[in-house]
Tab-separated table of C-alpha atoms in Angstrom:
chain	number	residue	atom	x	y	z
A	1	UNK	CA	169.114	49.486	166.021
A	2	UNK	CA	171.893	51.275	164.063
A	3	UNK	CA	172.994	48.583	160.988
A	4	UNK	CA	176.513	47.626	161.114
A	5	UNK	CA	177.657	48.907	157.345
A	6	UNK	CA	179.911	46.542	155.774
A	7	UNK	CA	182.872	49.176	155.291
A	8	UNK	CA	185.685	48.892	154.237
A	9	UNK	CA	188.842	48.651	157.447
A	10	UNK	CA	192.574	49.099	157.241
A	11	UNK	CA	192.522	45.438	155.224
A	12	UNK	CA	189.534	43.762	155.159
A	13	UNK	CA	185.532	44.753	155.340
A	14	UNK	CA	184.602	44.723	159.497
A	15	UNK	CA	182.149	42.325	160.354
A	16	UNK	CA	178.592	43.327	161.240
A	17	UNK	CA	178.238	43.487	164.705
A	18	UNK	CA	175.533	41.409	166.625
A	19	UNK	CA	173.127	42.727	168.515
A	20	UNK	CA	169.637	41.865	170.642
A	21	UNK	CA	166.833	41.954	168.653
A	22	UNK	CA	164.934	44.475	170.032
A	23	UNK	CA	161.579	46.795	168.945
A	24	UNK	CA	159.940	49.102	171.153
A	25	UNK	CA	162.210	48.381	174.421
A	26	UNK	CA	160.810	44.491	173.974
A	27	UNK	CA	164.076	41.783	173.693
A	28	UNK	CA	162.958	38.756	171.603
A	29	UNK	CA	164.976	35.711	171.355
A	30	UNK	CA	163.809	34.782	168.003
A	31	UNK	CA	164.246	36.869	165.054
A	32	UNK	CA	161.323	35.341	163.224
A	33	UNK	CA	157.458	36.478	163.407
A	34	UNK	CA	154.547	34.126	162.529
A	35	UNK	CA	150.986	35.073	162.053
A	36	UNK	CA	147.437	33.327	162.717
A	37	UNK	CA	145.837	33.704	159.685
A	38	UNK	CA	144.747	30.553	157.153
A	39	UNK	CA	145.317	27.715	159.494
A	40	UNK	CA	143.105	24.917	159.806
A	41	UNK	CA	142.679	25.349	163.216
A	42	UNK	CA	143.397	27.491	166.445
A	43	UNK	CA	145.831	24.173	167.523
A	44	UNK	CA	147.175	23.793	164.266
A	45	UNK	CA	148.876	27.157	164.735
A	46	UNK	CA	149.843	26.919	168.260
A	47	UNK	CA	151.883	23.567	167.245
A	48	UNK	CA	153.210	25.671	164.100
A	49	UNK	CA	154.538	28.538	166.569
A	50	UNK	CA	156.061	25.965	168.962
A	51	UNK	CA	158.168	24.891	166.280
A	52	UNK	CA	159.020	27.950	164.955
A	53	UNK	CA	160.249	29.102	167.945
A	54	UNK	CA	159.295	32.586	167.760
A	55	UNK	CA	157.844	34.678	170.897
A	56	UNK	CA	156.177	36.916	168.731
A	57	UNK	CA	152.972	36.399	167.142
A	58	UNK	CA	150.832	38.794	165.087
A	59	UNK	CA	146.748	38.913	165.533
A	60	UNK	CA	144.259	40.123	162.650
A	61	UNK	CA	142.094	42.040	165.231
A	62	UNK	CA	139.035	41.667	162.611
A	63	UNK	CA	139.829	38.465	161.614
A	64	UNK	CA	140.690	36.476	164.895
A	65	UNK	CA	138.129	35.368	167.921
A	66	UNK	CA	140.202	37.005	171.384
A	67	UNK	CA	137.202	37.576	173.251
A	68	UNK	CA	133.789	35.517	172.286
A	69	UNK	CA	133.697	32.608	174.974
A	70	UNK	CA	131.069	30.734	173.065
A	71	UNK	CA	133.528	30.274	170.178
A	72	UNK	CA	137.159	29.100	169.826
A	73	UNK	CA	139.514	31.770	171.293
A	74	UNK	CA	142.778	31.988	170.214
A	75	UNK	CA	144.047	32.624	173.636
A	76	UNK	CA	142.863	28.916	174.986
A	77	UNK	CA	145.301	27.935	172.296
A	78	UNK	CA	148.056	30.417	172.678
A	79	UNK	CA	148.965	31.834	175.815
A	80	UNK	CA	149.438	35.968	175.756
A	81	UNK	CA	151.571	35.449	179.221
A	82	UNK	CA	154.173	33.607	177.664
A	83	UNK	CA	154.207	35.079	174.135
A	84	UNK	CA	154.418	38.718	172.713
A	85	UNK	CA	150.596	39.162	170.764
A	86	UNK	CA	151.099	41.846	168.074
A	87	UNK	CA	148.101	43.443	166.748
A	88	UNK	CA	147.715	43.903	163.204
A	89	UNK	CA	144.678	46.004	161.091
A	90	UNK	CA	144.914	43.366	158.623
A	91	UNK	CA	141.663	44.181	155.796
A	92	UNK	CA	141.725	47.859	156.426
A	93	UNK	CA	142.208	50.552	153.615
A	94	UNK	CA	141.708	53.951	155.480
A	95	UNK	CA	143.693	55.282	158.026
A	96	UNK	CA	141.120	55.814	160.455
A	97	UNK	CA	139.702	52.532	160.291
A	98	UNK	CA	143.692	51.448	161.112
A	99	UNK	CA	143.173	53.930	164.227
A	100	UNK	CA	139.891	52.796	164.961
A	101	UNK	CA	140.748	48.603	164.862
A	102	UNK	CA	143.792	49.336	166.985
A	103	UNK	CA	141.824	51.328	169.937
A	104	UNK	CA	139.954	48.574	169.829
A	105	UNK	CA	142.688	46.552	170.332
A	106	UNK	CA	144.241	48.462	173.098
A	107	UNK	CA	140.988	48.404	174.887
A	108	UNK	CA	140.445	44.347	174.888
A	109	UNK	CA	143.782	43.370	175.573
A	110	UNK	CA	146.071	46.252	176.857
A	111	UNK	CA	148.094	46.048	173.464
A	112	UNK	CA	150.041	49.189	172.776
A	113	UNK	CA	152.788	47.611	170.239
A	114	UNK	CA	151.251	47.003	167.188
A	115	UNK	CA	151.410	46.428	163.438
A	116	UNK	CA	149.947	48.816	161.037
A	117	UNK	CA	148.790	48.261	157.649
A	118	UNK	CA	146.983	50.106	155.059
A	119	UNK	CA	146.184	48.533	152.138
A	120	UNK	CA	145.373	49.809	148.632
A	121	UNK	CA	143.554	47.447	146.287
A	122	UNK	CA	142.454	44.200	147.462
A	123	UNK	CA	143.937	42.697	144.074
A	124	UNK	CA	147.375	43.145	145.217
A	125	UNK	CA	146.925	44.029	148.404
A	126	UNK	CA	150.334	46.536	148.119
A	127	UNK	CA	150.184	49.228	150.817
A	128	UNK	CA	149.085	52.377	150.499
A	129	UNK	CA	151.947	54.727	151.615
A	130	UNK	CA	150.572	57.836	152.057
A	131	UNK	CA	147.313	56.524	154.558
A	132	UNK	CA	150.021	54.381	156.097
A	133	UNK	CA	152.254	57.649	156.620
A	134	UNK	CA	149.255	59.592	158.159
A	135	UNK	CA	147.984	56.489	159.865
A	136	UNK	CA	151.438	56.110	161.738
A	137	UNK	CA	151.547	59.872	163.349
A	138	UNK	CA	148.177	59.704	164.609
A	139	UNK	CA	149.007	56.331	166.507
A	140	UNK	CA	152.194	57.354	167.336
A	141	UNK	CA	150.819	60.844	169.086
A	142	UNK	CA	148.146	58.206	171.159
A	143	UNK	CA	151.214	56.384	172.388
A	144	UNK	CA	151.120	53.669	170.238
A	145	UNK	CA	154.679	51.610	169.107
A	146	UNK	CA	153.858	51.242	165.557
A	147	UNK	CA	155.469	48.454	163.297
A	148	UNK	CA	154.773	49.471	160.084
A	149	UNK	CA	154.224	47.297	156.886
A	150	UNK	CA	155.178	49.383	153.813
A	151	UNK	CA	156.273	48.918	150.211
A	152	UNK	CA	160.031	48.369	149.343
A	153	UNK	CA	160.663	52.104	149.291
A	154	UNK	CA	163.438	53.612	150.788
A	155	UNK	CA	162.615	57.253	150.840
A	156	UNK	CA	159.270	56.397	152.647
A	157	UNK	CA	161.016	53.948	155.361
A	158	UNK	CA	162.704	56.778	156.285
A	159	UNK	CA	159.464	59.154	156.623
A	160	UNK	CA	158.053	56.609	158.688
A	161	UNK	CA	160.843	56.363	161.078
A	162	UNK	CA	161.158	59.998	160.828
A	163	UNK	CA	157.411	59.653	162.333
A	164	UNK	CA	158.072	57.602	164.949
A	165	UNK	CA	157.620	54.004	163.647
A	166	UNK	CA	159.545	51.473	166.183
A	167	UNK	CA	160.029	48.991	163.407
A	168	UNK	CA	160.013	49.478	159.600
A	169	UNK	CA	158.550	46.007	157.680
A	170	UNK	CA	159.172	46.283	153.653
A	171	UNK	CA	157.234	43.321	152.263
A	172	UNK	CA	159.289	41.211	150.293
A	173	UNK	CA	156.899	40.120	147.404
A	174	UNK	CA	152.770	40.687	147.471
A	175	UNK	CA	150.868	39.339	150.733
A	176	UNK	CA	150.742	35.581	150.351
A	177	UNK	CA	152.236	35.268	147.083
A	178	UNK	CA	155.604	33.287	148.161
A	179	UNK	CA	157.640	34.855	145.274
A	180	UNK	CA	160.657	35.200	147.925
A	181	UNK	CA	162.719	38.694	148.017
A	182	UNK	CA	162.195	40.487	145.092
A	183	UNK	CA	163.515	43.742	145.274
A	184	UNK	CA	167.095	42.845	147.266
A	185	UNK	CA	168.732	46.334	146.762
A	186	UNK	CA	166.346	48.646	147.916
A	187	UNK	CA	165.754	46.017	150.963
A	188	UNK	CA	169.562	46.736	151.519
A	189	UNK	CA	169.205	50.361	150.924
A	190	UNK	CA	166.453	50.639	153.940
A	191	UNK	CA	168.371	48.385	156.372
A	192	UNK	CA	171.381	50.283	155.406
A	193	UNK	CA	169.329	53.839	156.417
A	194	UNK	CA	167.547	52.682	159.380
A	195	UNK	CA	168.155	53.184	163.180
A	196	UNK	CA	165.335	50.839	163.918
A	197	UNK	CA	164.822	47.002	163.111
A	198	UNK	CA	163.648	46.107	159.406
A	199	UNK	CA	162.083	43.115	159.258
A	200	UNK	CA	160.712	41.727	155.945
A	201	UNK	CA	157.448	40.973	155.696
A	202	UNK	CA	155.308	39.797	153.159
A	203	UNK	CA	156.151	37.540	150.001
A	204	UNK	CA	158.502	34.735	151.925
A	205	UNK	CA	157.773	31.117	150.725
A	206	UNK	CA	159.849	28.769	151.889
A	207	UNK	CA	163.134	28.504	153.864
A	208	UNK	CA	165.630	30.110	151.435
A	209	UNK	CA	163.495	33.392	151.300
A	210	UNK	CA	163.755	33.502	154.649
A	211	UNK	CA	167.889	33.141	154.435
A	212	UNK	CA	168.451	35.619	152.236
A	213	UNK	CA	166.230	38.155	153.851
A	214	UNK	CA	168.359	38.145	157.039
A	215	UNK	CA	171.978	37.296	154.788
A	216	UNK	CA	171.040	40.811	153.397
A	217	UNK	CA	171.047	42.007	156.892
A	218	UNK	CA	167.603	42.676	158.093
A	219	UNK	CA	166.737	41.986	162.176
A	220	UNK	CA	163.953	39.704	161.310
A	221	UNK	CA	161.346	37.747	159.140
A	222	UNK	CA	157.393	38.278	159.391
A	223	UNK	CA	155.614	35.035	157.873
A	224	UNK	CA	152.168	33.428	157.551
A	225	UNK	CA	151.188	31.886	154.418
A	226	UNK	CA	154.638	30.164	153.587
A	227	UNK	CA	153.658	28.067	157.077
A	228	UNK	CA	150.161	27.798	157.479
A	229	UNK	CA	149.598	26.957	153.532
A	230	UNK	CA	152.993	24.441	153.255
A	231	UNK	CA	151.727	20.762	153.236
A	232	UNK	CA	153.090	20.101	156.847
A	233	UNK	CA	153.098	23.467	158.427
A	234	UNK	CA	155.270	22.131	161.549
A	235	UNK	CA	158.085	20.779	159.437
A	236	UNK	CA	157.731	24.498	157.542
A	237	UNK	CA	157.912	26.030	161.092
A	238	UNK	CA	160.644	24.480	162.048
A	239	UNK	CA	162.878	24.660	158.581
A	240	UNK	CA	161.530	28.962	158.922
A	241	UNK	CA	163.192	28.925	162.419
A	242	UNK	CA	166.593	27.446	161.108
A	243	UNK	CA	166.369	29.154	158.238
A	244	UNK	CA	166.452	32.498	159.832
A	245	UNK	CA	169.563	31.688	162.495
A	246	UNK	CA	171.027	30.814	159.145
A	247	UNK	CA	170.727	33.392	157.462
A	248	UNK	CA	171.798	35.881	160.442
A	249	UNK	CA	174.645	34.107	161.048
A	250	UNK	CA	175.745	34.120	157.415
A	251	UNK	CA	175.204	37.861	157.474
A	252	UNK	CA	177.332	38.267	160.581
A	253	UNK	CA	180.473	36.134	159.271
A	254	UNK	CA	180.669	37.853	155.984
A	255	UNK	CA	180.378	36.270	152.503
A	256	UNK	CA	183.157	35.264	150.695
A	257	UNK	CA	183.509	37.795	147.312
A	258	UNK	CA	182.192	36.752	144.152
A	259	UNK	CA	184.862	36.393	141.431
A	260	UNK	CA	184.460	36.256	138.242
A	261	UNK	CA	186.871	33.302	137.480
A	262	UNK	CA	187.297	29.820	139.649
A	263	UNK	CA	190.246	30.231	142.179
A	264	UNK	CA	191.078	26.459	143.716
A	265	UNK	CA	191.012	26.054	147.393
A	266	UNK	CA	194.421	24.470	147.053
A	267	UNK	CA	197.328	25.875	145.693
A	268	UNK	CA	198.417	24.318	142.340
A	269	UNK	CA	201.798	25.807	142.403
A	270	UNK	CA	204.804	22.880	143.767
A	271	UNK	CA	202.868	19.982	143.334
A	272	UNK	CA	204.249	16.517	142.226
């Protein structure tokens, strides 16, 4: 998807054009994507998903039970025919490990739309971008539609798109940190250069963080911990739903210019 830059028109900045949220040919009604980790139960996860309004949910293939009927299964609470399941490679630290994991996901559920993440260090969980790029190339060649978790590096974001990624997913802050968008300048640079959806993934802590991501022009926001570890996950999921909508609306509306001095709402001249 090509993003409409805010370039000057004849007399005023052009308004951004609203477009459907389409990832690898799939049109999503919600621009919010949530995860399946850290919830007290699959039932709690399902209730939060419903409140969020999301129609895509990420699934950590190595951590979530999808097939063992002797244990609680995610699919018993969240219907894969109703929601888009997005298998991810959480916990993978090499390209080969990530590719192997997603091959298993395709065999288990027929999923070809996947989220790739290849991590570099257990402490900060930043992506290993060289391995991520290599794994992206391998997966695309095997026919996967690859949404890629990455650093907020505009250069690597371009390399990932050139390698065939169907969505670029820069982190807002380290996974699970809740620190919010730490580098809005780079996120904006990634958005301006991308012709595929850009989705902030990781670091969102509360509704205002999600709104900031959307106001920058992101196509969507993915989060897990911000909802799962809230004191009331269902209420937080509902808050995130509204924040993403509000942030998108604000981006499309075009914010007022920032000014150095006050500018009265009502004229000061001609007063009695």
